[in-house]
Amino acid sequence: MNSLTTSAFDLPEHLAAKGDEALVGDDDRHFAAITASLERQIAELTERLVQARRRPGGKGQAAMDRDLEVHRLTDRLRTLSRFGLDLCLGRMVHADSPDGPDGPDGPDGPDGPVYIGRLGLLDQAGRRLLLDWRSPAAEPFFGATHANPMGLASRRRYRWTLGRITDYWEEVFSTDGTGEAGTLEGHAALDDQSAFIASLGSSRSPRMRDVLGTIQADQDAIIRAGSRGALVVDGGPGTGKTVVALHRAAYLLYADPRLRQRRRGGVLVVGPHQPYLVYTADVLPSLGEEGVQTCTLRDLVPESASVPGAVDGAEEPAALVERLKASARWVEAIDTAVRFYQEPPTVTVTITTPWSDVRLTADDWAQAFDVAQVGTPHNEARDQVLEELLTILEEKFANVLVGDPDGDGYEEIPPEQLRAALLRDRGFRGAFARAWPLLDAPDIVADLWSVPAYLRRCAPWLSREEVGALRRADSRAWTNADLPLLDLARQRLGDPRSARRRRQQASAAAAERERMSHVVDSLLAAEDDYEGAATMLVGQDMRDALVDADAFTRTDPDLLAGPFAHIVVDEAQELTDVQWQMLLARCPSRSFTIVGDRAQARHGFTETWRERLARVGFDEVRLASLSINYRTPQEVMAQAEPVIRAALPDANVPTSIRASGLPVTRAAVSDLESILIDWLDGRSEGTACVIGTADFQPSERVRALPRVQVLTPTLAKGLEFDLVILVDPETFGVGITGAVDRYVAMTRATRHLVLLSPSDLPV
């Protein structure tokens, strides 16, 4: 867009009056300045990025600083290029600004309208063009209401379509109608909900649409809450819980230095399933946050790839087994199982060396095992124990002299030769491997399900009948219920390959030092008088400095291993006690945003949030509630509310604030294809979802239709669609689980809900 000659406003004919120069002229002039600044900054960032990439990588901290600079410049450039002018969300006029009713005499008011952006932006002279939406000064733009205008005279929000403004809304907070508000009367809507309500009727897309410009006051207050402890965001369908969770992640990364300074492990977002991650994938990047890790609970466990079912996974066939495996007490069981392999030998082991035999007694083993630091994973502590054993053996050889008494006499055994001999000795290596073995998480958990005596020892609270119920013929036929236990075991054991990698890296570094030593010796031999730069190479420290030790220690980090400074959990009402342990192990600070609805818990949720979270290990819990349903039309909620109240009379059902004008439709299952085709006919945007049980198999033609998904109630959770079709909802189940699945499925609709029954039943 030509920043000097083309208006940013492209209003439809029926809104032409809102494009009057008196109303939008100041905005266009400000947008011209924004455009010029964006063009300049993009050019500068592009050049700086080119220069940073050309700069030599260097070593150690220098290499890390260069990589961080490239990453920072890339993120900023990507965000500026992603949006352009629509970085601007809107503007606000303070009551004491020159344009406000109390100006120009207000002593503290800003000079004119303040424009709010996804990012902060300055012009070349340092004048503020956009105020970052996360800054404290921007809070009134989201939080002001008529009851509490927070010092504002007016607020304007823009609707952007393909880089142009196709509508805007002016909210006037002053009561006397002075200032610009007076000129807007009759042209712009003055309802403080108009911007948001108008956006609710827009068509959905396969990705969550951008809603930053219409964040409401109740949502913004939660987004800006501090990060200390656990904040629970409780709300029913359509209250914007997911919006709050994701925007809160972006806000905390901006406002909390503790999160921003973490080079890795800042914020983790945990969603309920893969369709949710796909649906929300654009939200954080659109807020300028490219580096946030997002995953499902299954993604935290490598063994999940072997669990049948690409998304849902295998469920336990017996409800008793599923309930038993959900307990948080498996933390104790796994810890006991690992300690079983950390009991020092009680027998003496004789080690053979070229010089003499030496004995490792029970006391020696106990002394070595005691050095393993508390909290160190088992496989990583192995090196600590081995080092102590070698030290003990060195002390035993301290008084052993070797040599030729008829020649130069005796001398002490060189320590490096002794260590090399010990590590070569099969007897020593075998004894140590048996005493402190390398362990894999699958081995630990599989043994629990295949060896009853071992399970009773590790989990003494289980009855004999419960131990029998947990036993299975194929102990490695993993189910979803096994995944948290595998994760706990992995956390307790550490990587069994880490010690091997460290030894290989140390060996490679030693070989490189030896090679460089030969190179240095050759250089020195070429200098007869040891003068010149080569004389600097005589010292061993300088020789060692020539070896890049980092080159032998770089491994690809497990980005989901943590620890994280803050974790966001969506649909948290579904987590079992042992699944909470997976997340607590990755966030020692207990800093969480927990988003959920107790009425949407498929297996019931009889406790309060505080009771539930205190039981699993949280010590500081705050509660925030969302009660307004912005998404689901009143027509749909009128049908959905009785469904959930029949099972949960005290369910926190939110109040829907809008109507779609489309009543809930009932039809036969055989009508599914024609309903979808009629809906798609002449419709270029919007999404539909067919929700049925896992047994429902639609026709190939239905599966091939554009903008139509087929999901189970579980996989539809957290998503939204213009049209939702439920296939025989009575088959979703009975009791609380069935009622929750029907309630969740019905409330995915933002416009129209269709309920299909078998064709042989009345509709």
XYZ file of C-alpha atoms in Angstrom, residues 24-733:
710
model
C -10.561 8.870 9.876
C -8.151 11.510 8.602
C -5.973 11.438 11.732
C -5.851 7.654 11.560
C -4.702 7.646 7.929
C -1.946 10.145 8.685
C -0.807 7.995 11.604
C -0.943 4.858 9.439
C 1.293 6.589 6.888
C 3.877 7.098 9.606
C 3.522 3.466 10.690
C 3.991 2.262 7.105
C 7.133 4.345 6.657
C 8.537 3.051 9.947
C 7.719 -0.550 9.056
C 9.422 -0.276 5.668
C 12.510 1.253 7.280
C 12.670 -1.312 10.102
C 12.164 -4.286 7.788
C 14.994 -3.054 5.570
C 17.263 -2.482 8.587
C 16.413 -5.845 10.168
C 17.018 -7.654 6.888
C 20.473 -6.087 6.575
C 21.355 -6.770 10.212
C 20.251 -10.379 9.824
C 22.438 -10.809 6.738
C 25.420 -9.358 8.615
C 24.772 -11.516 11.691
C 24.654 -14.679 9.611
C 27.887 -13.758 7.843
C 29.683 -13.169 11.132
C 31.922 -16.112 12.152
C 30.260 -18.410 14.631
C 33.135 -18.399 17.095
C 33.194 -20.632 20.159
C 31.463 -20.932 23.498
C 29.609 -17.812 24.632
C 30.404 -15.940 21.416
C 28.712 -18.626 19.338
C 25.718 -18.657 21.643
C 25.387 -14.857 21.535
C 25.521 -14.900 17.745
C 22.831 -17.596 17.542
C 20.595 -15.687 19.954
C 20.997 -12.494 17.919
C 20.079 -14.310 14.700
C 17.068 -15.843 16.443
C 15.916 -12.485 17.855
C 16.266 -10.657 14.536
C 14.489 -13.469 12.677
C 11.537 -13.447 15.082
C 11.139 -9.677 14.868
C 11.399 -9.648 11.081
C 8.930 -12.508 10.738
C 6.360 -10.708 12.911
C 6.691 -7.362 11.115
C 6.439 -9.078 7.726
C 3.494 -11.223 8.802
C 1.181 -8.269 9.434
C 2.130 -4.867 8.138
C -0.342 -2.097 9.003
C -2.676 -4.526 10.738
C -0.157 -4.640 13.551
C -2.393 -1.833 14.835
C -5.377 -3.063 16.856
C -6.998 0.256 17.582
C -6.567 3.459 19.509
C -7.661 5.063 22.750
C -8.109 8.700 23.763
C -7.539 9.620 27.391
C -9.974 11.987 29.018
C -7.165 14.422 29.854
C -5.480 14.308 26.430
C -5.814 17.250 23.999
C -8.485 15.285 22.141
C -10.332 14.275 25.296
C -13.095 16.163 27.108
C -10.733 17.225 29.893
C -7.888 18.378 27.605
C -5.763 20.199 26.850
C -5.195 21.098 30.507
C -4.789 17.551 31.791
C -1.310 17.443 33.354
C -0.600 13.736 32.817
C -2.488 12.823 29.673
C -0.656 11.605 26.565
C -0.445 13.897 23.570
C -3.388 12.809 21.426
C -4.700 9.294 20.653
C -2.592 6.325 21.721
C -2.452 3.559 19.098
C -2.231 -0.033 20.382
C -0.243 -2.649 18.461
C 0.754 -6.269 18.569
C 4.270 -4.933 19.079
C 5.660 -1.604 20.148
C 6.874 0.605 17.284
C 8.864 3.856 17.180
C 9.607 6.185 14.291
C 13.127 7.293 13.388
C 12.938 10.217 15.828
C 11.915 7.951 18.709
C 8.245 8.978 18.701
C 5.912 6.202 19.790
C 3.733 4.994 16.933
C 2.386 1.791 18.497
C 2.158 0.813 22.150
C 2.671 -2.921 22.773
C -0.651 -4.448 23.849
C 1.074 -6.148 26.786
C 2.470 -2.976 28.350
C 0.764 -1.640 31.500
C -0.113 1.583 29.675
C -2.192 -0.404 27.159
C -4.382 -2.041 29.796
C -7.278 0.488 29.508
C -7.707 -0.420 25.838
C -8.879 -3.882 26.935
C -10.066 -3.291 30.475
C -12.109 -0.071 30.268
C -15.879 -0.363 30.715
C -18.631 2.229 31.107
C -18.674 1.438 34.813
C -14.892 1.914 35.005
C -13.532 3.828 31.987
C -9.982 3.740 33.450
C -9.389 7.343 32.394
C -10.501 6.923 28.771
C -12.724 9.247 26.814
C -13.096 6.844 23.877
C -11.753 3.661 22.361
C -11.683 2.661 18.709
C -11.186 -0.897 17.446
C -10.463 -1.799 13.834
C -11.589 -4.773 11.798
C -8.884 -5.652 9.274
C -9.524 -7.657 6.103
C -6.590 -8.369 3.773
C -4.620 -5.430 5.122
C -7.452 -2.852 4.920
C -9.921 -1.632 7.551
C -13.414 -2.806 6.610
C -15.113 -1.542 9.767
C -14.352 0.097 13.082
C -16.200 0.692 16.322
C -16.037 3.710 18.567
C -16.878 3.347 22.235
C -17.464 6.649 24.001
C -16.972 6.713 27.750
C -17.573 10.418 28.421
C -21.110 11.397 29.379
C -21.236 14.877 27.924
C -20.615 13.877 24.312
C -17.880 16.464 23.845
C -14.803 16.003 21.733
C -14.648 13.551 18.896
C -17.447 11.483 20.340
C -19.940 14.121 19.338
C -18.996 13.869 15.661
C -19.334 10.082 15.738
C -22.934 10.066 16.856
C -25.053 8.390 14.212
C -22.101 6.844 12.414
C -20.202 4.490 14.729
C -21.754 2.052 17.146
C -21.502 3.272 20.735
C -22.178 -0.102 22.364
C -19.062 -1.180 24.259
C -19.655 -4.819 23.175
C -20.245 -4.066 19.522
C -16.757 -4.833 18.253
C -16.677 -8.194 19.924
C -20.250 -9.250 19.200
C -19.910 -8.269 15.560
C -16.826 -10.461 15.228
C -18.588 -13.507 16.692
C -20.748 -13.912 13.623
C -17.813 -14.173 11.221
C -17.106 -17.522 9.616
C -14.657 -19.933 11.211
C -11.548 -21.243 9.504
C -9.370 -24.340 10.071
C -7.162 -22.184 12.340
C -8.253 -20.139 15.333
C -9.040 -16.629 14.103
C -7.305 -13.556 15.435
C -9.208 -12.077 18.378
C -6.556 -9.907 20.050
C -8.300 -6.677 19.091
C -11.514 -7.744 20.806
C -10.229 -9.148 24.104
C -12.817 -8.283 26.774
C -12.246 -6.769 30.204
C -12.947 -10.007 32.136
C -10.521 -11.908 29.898
C -7.828 -9.217 29.993
C -7.787 -9.147 33.801
C -6.906 -12.849 33.800
C -4.357 -12.503 31.009
C -2.458 -9.868 33.012
C -2.507 -11.695 36.367
C 0.910 -12.454 37.882
C 2.726 -15.740 37.267
C 3.282 -16.787 40.879
C 1.710 -20.123 41.798
C -1.170 -21.722 39.927
C -3.931 -19.623 38.385
C -7.072 -21.617 37.557
C -9.271 -20.181 34.803
C -12.642 -21.877 35.215
C -15.318 -21.328 32.579
C -17.920 -23.109 30.514
C -18.048 -23.524 26.737
C -17.508 -20.414 24.654
C -16.149 -18.236 27.455
C -12.784 -17.794 25.747
C -10.674 -19.993 28.024
C -8.309 -21.023 25.231
C -7.993 -17.419 24.039
C -7.101 -16.369 27.576
C -4.592 -19.206 27.990
C -2.653 -18.461 24.804
C -2.686 -14.681 25.174
C -1.605 -15.086 28.793
C 1.410 -17.108 27.635
C 2.411 -14.240 25.312
C 1.774 -11.645 28.034
C 3.877 -13.442 30.647
C 6.789 -13.806 28.237
C 6.684 -10.023 27.810
C 6.014 -9.000 31.407
C 7.931 -11.574 33.473
C 11.737 -11.303 33.065
C 12.140 -14.730 34.658
C 10.371 -16.286 31.657
C 11.915 -14.093 28.966
C 15.489 -14.653 30.149
C 15.247 -18.439 29.876
C 17.078 -19.416 26.717
C 15.095 -22.607 26.682
C 12.349 -23.836 28.938
C 10.418 -20.567 29.199
C 6.763 -21.490 28.611
C 5.160 -24.809 27.679
C 1.562 -24.998 26.400
C -0.138 -28.379 26.831
C -3.292 -29.023 24.792
C -5.741 -31.947 24.876
C -5.048 -33.442 21.425
C -3.361 -32.881 18.056
C -6.366 -31.222 16.315
C -6.270 -28.593 19.078
C -2.565 -27.912 18.425
C -3.240 -27.536 14.687
C -6.224 -25.259 15.329
C -4.293 -22.927 17.656
C -0.937 -23.073 15.846
C -1.066 -19.494 14.520
C -2.078 -17.733 17.736
C 1.253 -17.341 19.525
C 3.247 -16.525 16.354
C 0.668 -13.813 15.578
C 1.479 -12.340 18.987
C 5.204 -12.266 18.227
C 6.075 -15.427 20.182
C 7.672 -18.019 17.906
C 9.615 -20.082 20.435
C 6.896 -21.400 22.759
C 6.775 -25.191 22.932
C 3.311 -26.707 22.433
C 2.392 -30.357 22.864
C -0.092 -32.884 24.163
C 0.574 -35.054 27.195
C 1.300 -37.960 24.849
C 4.055 -35.959 23.166
C 5.987 -35.897 26.445
C 6.519 -39.659 26.298
C 8.613 -41.223 23.491
C 6.841 -44.565 23.928
C 3.526 -42.979 22.915
C 4.510 -43.621 19.294
C 4.067 -47.339 19.947
C 0.642 -46.977 21.575
C -2.090 -48.048 19.117
C -4.191 -45.186 17.773
C -2.604 -42.147 16.201
C -4.489 -39.733 18.452
C -6.814 -41.386 20.939
C -4.456 -44.203 21.869
C -5.360 -47.524 23.450
C -7.592 -47.412 26.493
C -7.490 -49.823 29.396
C -10.132 -52.536 28.952
C -10.883 -52.623 32.681
C -12.109 -49.567 34.579
C -10.388 -50.836 37.751
C -6.990 -50.915 36.036
C -7.477 -47.428 34.577
C -8.403 -46.101 38.028
C -5.430 -47.797 39.698
C -2.965 -46.400 37.154
C -4.324 -42.853 37.598
C -3.019 -42.585 41.175
C -0.242 -40.140 42.043
C 1.242 -42.799 44.332
C 3.023 -44.297 41.338
C 5.681 -41.664 41.998
C 6.506 -43.633 45.179
C 6.323 -46.948 43.347
C 8.690 -45.868 40.584
C 11.118 -44.425 43.120
C 11.097 -47.697 45.066
C 11.582 -49.671 41.864
C 14.671 -47.644 40.982
C 16.118 -47.805 44.507
C 15.918 -51.595 44.230
C 18.827 -51.283 41.766
C 20.804 -48.952 44.030
C 21.428 -51.312 46.937
C 25.204 -51.824 47.368
C 26.597 -55.364 47.070
C 27.248 -57.155 50.339
C 29.982 -59.400 48.977
C 33.661 -58.734 48.413
C 34.786 -58.534 44.791
C 38.421 -59.207 43.789
C 39.796 -56.997 41.010
C 42.806 -58.210 39.014
C 45.404 -55.709 37.754
C 48.858 -56.115 36.142
C 50.438 -55.218 39.467
C 48.392 -57.073 42.060
C 44.875 -58.110 43.014
C 42.763 -55.760 45.105
C 39.494 -56.312 46.918
C 36.334 -54.185 46.939
C 34.586 -54.893 50.228
C 30.942 -54.333 51.186
C 32.036 -51.167 53.003
C 33.758 -49.920 49.845
C 30.601 -50.479 47.807
C 28.480 -48.695 50.423
C 30.882 -45.738 50.497
C 30.768 -45.420 46.706
C 26.963 -45.673 46.520
C 26.590 -42.958 49.166
C 28.139 -40.331 46.881
C 25.177 -40.425 44.476
C 23.599 -37.028 44.998
C 19.949 -36.942 46.018
C 17.744 -36.073 43.061
C 20.293 -37.079 40.428
C 18.717 -39.445 37.888
C 19.880 -43.024 38.320
C 21.741 -43.331 35.023
C 23.457 -39.977 35.465
C 24.485 -40.802 39.048
C 26.270 -43.871 37.695
C 29.317 -41.793 36.760
C 29.464 -40.370 40.306
C 29.517 -43.871 41.795
C 32.110 -45.106 39.280
C 34.380 -42.146 40.007
C 34.210 -42.871 43.735
C 35.015 -46.550 43.194
C 38.075 -45.631 41.137
C 39.191 -43.215 43.862
C 38.820 -45.937 46.491
C 40.887 -48.326 44.405
C 43.553 -45.663 43.777
C 43.898 -45.216 47.529
C 44.336 -48.952 47.949
C 47.237 -48.812 45.462
C 48.770 -45.707 47.054
C 51.466 -47.754 48.786
C 52.064 -50.233 45.976
C 55.418 -49.697 44.230
C 56.402 -51.221 40.929
C 59.700 -51.442 39.097
C 63.001 -53.390 38.945
C 64.799 -53.556 42.311
C 68.055 -54.358 40.461
C 67.684 -51.358 38.181
C 66.360 -47.881 38.973
C 64.319 -48.991 41.978
C 60.597 -48.913 42.627
C 58.138 -46.153 41.709
C 54.442 -45.439 42.261
C 51.898 -46.585 39.691
C 50.907 -43.648 37.463
C 47.195 -42.883 38.229
C 46.199 -42.787 34.558
C 47.704 -46.238 33.995
C 45.908 -47.614 37.039
C 42.562 -46.213 35.922
C 43.008 -47.519 32.405
C 43.837 -50.975 33.743
C 40.833 -51.007 36.064
C 38.435 -49.941 33.339
C 39.823 -52.626 31.020
C 39.313 -55.356 33.581
C 36.254 -57.434 32.698
C 35.756 -58.491 36.281
C 35.555 -54.896 37.498
C 33.345 -53.778 34.632
C 30.989 -56.703 35.102
C 30.769 -56.236 38.877
C 29.997 -52.547 38.483
C 27.399 -53.167 35.743
C 25.597 -55.621 38.030
C 25.865 -53.345 41.060
C 24.619 -50.149 39.361
C 23.072 -51.149 36.016
C 21.954 -48.813 33.263
C 18.157 -48.876 33.224
C 15.453 -48.063 30.671
C 12.016 -46.734 31.629
C 10.135 -49.438 29.648
C 12.055 -52.159 31.537
C 11.058 -50.729 34.918
C 7.351 -50.396 34.096
C 7.146 -53.720 32.247
C 8.602 -55.509 35.269
C 5.833 -54.040 37.442
C 3.160 -55.649 35.250
C 4.929 -58.998 34.857
C 6.454 -59.746 38.296
C 3.784 -59.657 41.052
C 6.302 -59.874 43.908
C 8.184 -56.886 42.490
C 4.933 -54.898 42.147
C 3.914 -55.725 45.734
C 7.306 -54.544 46.976
C 7.124 -51.272 45.020
C 3.416 -50.562 45.631
C 2.594 -52.125 49.020
C -0.755 -50.293 49.214
C -2.204 -52.511 46.470
C -4.311 -55.487 47.483
C -3.559 -58.963 46.146
C -6.603 -58.670 43.865
C -5.399 -55.313 42.515
C -1.929 -56.715 41.854
C -3.567 -59.526 39.920
C -5.685 -57.087 37.918
C -2.583 -55.103 36.881
C -0.705 -58.176 35.672
C -0.842 -58.864 31.939
C 0.659 -61.366 29.544
C 2.280 -58.790 27.274
C 3.806 -56.367 29.748
C 4.856 -53.952 26.964
C 1.447 -53.608 25.300
C 1.331 -49.986 26.386
C -1.921 -48.076 26.838
C -2.595 -44.403 27.486
C -2.704 -45.146 31.208
C 0.883 -46.461 31.048
C 2.338 -43.314 29.493
C 2.525 -41.227 32.703
C 4.283 -44.106 34.476
C 6.789 -44.416 31.653
C 7.399 -40.678 31.887
C 7.886 -40.807 35.662
C 10.360 -43.651 35.235
C 12.251 -41.722 32.565
C 12.430 -38.656 34.817
C 13.755 -40.784 37.694
C 16.249 -42.728 35.566
C 17.544 -40.135 33.144
C 18.879 -41.048 29.729
C 20.670 -44.434 29.830
C 22.763 -43.299 26.883
C 23.983 -40.071 28.507
C 26.895 -41.702 30.364
C 27.944 -43.501 27.192
C 27.801 -40.239 25.230
C 29.847 -38.430 27.872
C 32.543 -41.101 27.729
C 32.586 -40.971 23.944
C 32.777 -37.181 23.995
C 35.597 -37.225 26.545
C 37.475 -39.791 24.440
C 37.012 -37.713 21.276
C 38.218 -34.567 23.049
C 41.277 -36.415 24.390
C 42.107 -37.718 20.920
C 41.774 -34.227 19.488
C 44.071 -32.826 22.191
C 46.650 -35.475 21.361
C 46.389 -34.660 17.645
C 46.784 -30.936 18.324
C 49.757 -31.695 20.543
C 51.500 -33.421 17.599
C 50.676 -30.416 15.404
C 52.174 -28.034 17.958
C 55.289 -30.178 18.324
C 55.761 -30.075 14.552
C 55.420 -26.276 14.531
C 57.921 -25.917 17.360
C 60.371 -28.229 15.636
C 60.317 -25.925 12.628
C 61.398 -22.940 14.781
C 65.072 -23.431 15.675
C 65.223 -20.620 18.200
C 61.669 -20.972 19.624
C 60.968 -17.377 18.713
C 57.842 -15.933 17.137
C 54.199 -16.829 17.616
C 54.955 -20.537 17.924
C 56.557 -19.998 21.348
C 53.055 -19.320 22.704
C 52.239 -22.948 22.013
C 54.693 -24.401 24.513
C 52.293 -24.238 27.480
C 49.771 -27.047 27.922
C 46.946 -24.548 28.625
C 47.462 -22.989 25.211
C 47.515 -26.423 23.597
C 44.209 -27.286 25.307
C 42.711 -23.984 24.195
C 43.160 -25.035 20.577
C 40.604 -27.818 21.132
C 36.929 -26.766 20.888
C 35.503 -28.896 23.699
C 31.993 -27.696 22.822
C 32.300 -29.515 19.511
C 32.220 -32.811 21.388
C 29.395 -32.014 23.820
C 26.634 -30.632 21.597
C 23.560 -32.827 21.465
C 20.039 -32.099 20.332
C 18.147 -31.114 23.483
C 14.830 -32.709 24.359
C 12.755 -29.543 24.120
C 9.912 -31.031 26.147
C 12.027 -32.340 29.019
C 12.071 -29.024 30.878
C 12.367 -27.619 33.362
C 9.981 -24.851 32.294
C 9.404 -21.567 34.086
C 5.649 -21.655 33.379
C 3.214 -24.238 32.003
C -0.203 -23.558 30.475
C -2.627 -26.517 30.571
C -5.865 -26.406 28.561
C -8.812 -28.755 29.236
C -7.132 -29.474 32.567
C -10.257 -31.012 34.106
C -9.395 -34.269 32.311
C -5.948 -34.790 33.847
C -5.472 -37.681 36.252
C -3.379 -37.360 39.393
C -0.416 -39.149 37.828
C -0.620 -36.974 34.697
C -0.289 -33.926 36.933
C 2.941 -35.452 38.258
C 4.302 -35.456 34.696
C 3.815 -31.694 34.491
C 4.909 -30.850 38.039
C 8.195 -32.652 37.378
C 8.794 -30.210 34.496
C 7.995 -27.035 36.465
C 9.658 -26.947 39.895
C 8.385 -23.391 40.519
C 4.752 -24.603 40.351
C 3.935 -21.626 38.104
C 0.915 -22.722 36.042
C -2.070 -21.397 34.125
C -4.727 -24.102 34.462
C -7.720 -23.795 32.153
C -10.783 -25.987 32.351
C -14.429 -26.596 33.162
C -15.410 -29.076 35.854
C -18.695 -29.686 34.008
C -16.738 -30.929 30.971
C -14.819 -33.635 32.879
C -15.714 -36.918 31.176
C -15.146 -38.974 34.332
C -16.594 -36.498 36.796
C -14.988 -33.840 38.970
C -16.481 -33.926 42.450
C -13.816 -31.848 44.218
C -13.180 -28.128 44.026
C -10.200 -26.969 41.976
C -8.320 -26.105 45.173
C -8.952 -29.538 46.666
C -7.915 -31.331 43.507
C -4.741 -29.335 42.944
C -3.664 -29.390 46.590
C -3.978 -33.170 46.527
C -1.636 -33.525 43.547
C 1.032 -31.169 44.882
C 0.171 -27.488 44.353
C 0.659 -25.236 47.364
C -0.613 -21.893 46.007
C -3.820 -21.784 43.957
C -5.790 -18.746 42.756
C -9.161 -18.931 41.035
C -10.618 -16.833 38.237
C -13.990 -17.430 36.611
C -15.417 -16.693 33.162
C -19.222 -16.797 32.988
C -20.150 -15.184 29.628
C -20.519 -17.463 26.612
C -19.352 -15.391 23.643
C -19.299 -18.275 21.136
C -22.355 -20.510 21.420
C -25.678 -19.065 20.173
C -28.612 -18.950 22.569
C -30.527 -21.385 20.358
C -27.827 -24.029 20.846
C -27.372 -23.404 24.567
C -31.108 -23.807 25.129
C -30.721 -27.396 23.887
C -27.337 -28.110 25.482
C -27.993 -26.869 29.020
C -30.622 -29.495 29.919
C -28.283 -32.228 28.647
C -25.548 -31.415 31.163
C -27.833 -30.452 34.029
C -29.525 -33.853 33.846
C -26.204 -35.401 34.898
C -24.678 -32.478 36.812
C -27.406 -30.247 38.287
C -24.871 -27.744 39.649
C -22.892 -27.422 36.397
C -21.497 -23.926 35.796
C -23.344 -23.255 32.539
C -22.323 -19.857 31.100
C -24.766 -17.244 29.828
C -24.847 -16.922 26.049
C -25.071 -13.280 24.907
C -26.038 -13.623 21.266
C -28.509 -15.361 18.983
C -27.793 -16.783 15.531
C -31.394 -16.785 14.316
C -31.023 -20.459 13.349
C -33.002 -22.998 15.377
C -31.476 -26.388 16.192
C -32.413 -28.788 13.383
C -33.313 -32.484 13.678
C -32.973 -34.914 10.801
C -32.144 -38.524 9.920
C -28.623 -39.928 9.677
C -29.318 -40.708 6.027
C -29.633 -36.956 5.391
C -26.028 -36.233 6.434
C -24.532 -35.964 2.964
C -27.278 -33.751 1.549
C -27.170 -31.419 4.567
C -23.437 -30.866 4.100
C -23.687 -30.387 0.338
C -26.533 -27.863 0.741
C -24.511 -26.020 3.382
C -21.398 -25.840 1.198
C -23.361 -24.786 -1.896
C -22.493 -21.185 -2.642
C -20.510 -20.835 0.615
C -16.856 -19.942 0.135
C -15.853 -19.837 3.799
C -16.728 -21.355 7.136
C -16.127 -24.807 8.625
C -18.329 -27.755 9.540
C -17.787 -30.744 11.788
C -19.528 -34.103 11.899
C -19.257 -35.544 15.398
C -19.948 -39.206 16.092
C -18.575 -42.116 18.047
C -15.376 -43.862 17.035
C -17.521 -46.536 15.351
C -19.172 -44.039 13.005
C -17.825 -44.345 9.458
C -19.051 -41.646 7.054
C -19.087 -42.165 3.320
C -16.014 -41.450 1.241
C -17.849 -38.528 -0.333
C -18.465 -36.934 3.074
C -14.799 -37.365 4.011
C -13.763 -35.690 0.750
C -15.905 -32.591 1.243
C -13.904 -29.360 1.700
C -13.894 -27.559 5.041
C -15.590 -30.508 6.758
C -14.022 -32.532 9.579
C -15.193 -35.805 11.106
C -14.270 -36.138 14.789
C -15.214 -37.901 17.999
C -16.535 -35.815 20.926
C -13.161 -36.138 22.634
C -11.223 -34.798 19.656
C -13.699 -31.966 19.086
C -13.047 -30.555 22.547
C -11.513 -27.083 22.414
C -12.498 -26.499 18.763
C -15.306 -24.481 17.131
C -17.180 -24.678 13.839
C -19.912 -22.758 12.022
C -21.974 -25.909 11.517
C -21.932 -28.899 13.861
C -23.755 -32.137 13.051
C -24.131 -34.759 15.783
C -24.644 -38.293 14.497
C -26.961 -40.225 16.819
C -25.838 -38.441 20.025
C -27.678 -40.980 22.193
C -24.910 -43.467 21.344
C -22.244 -41.236 22.909
C -22.607 -43.075 26.204
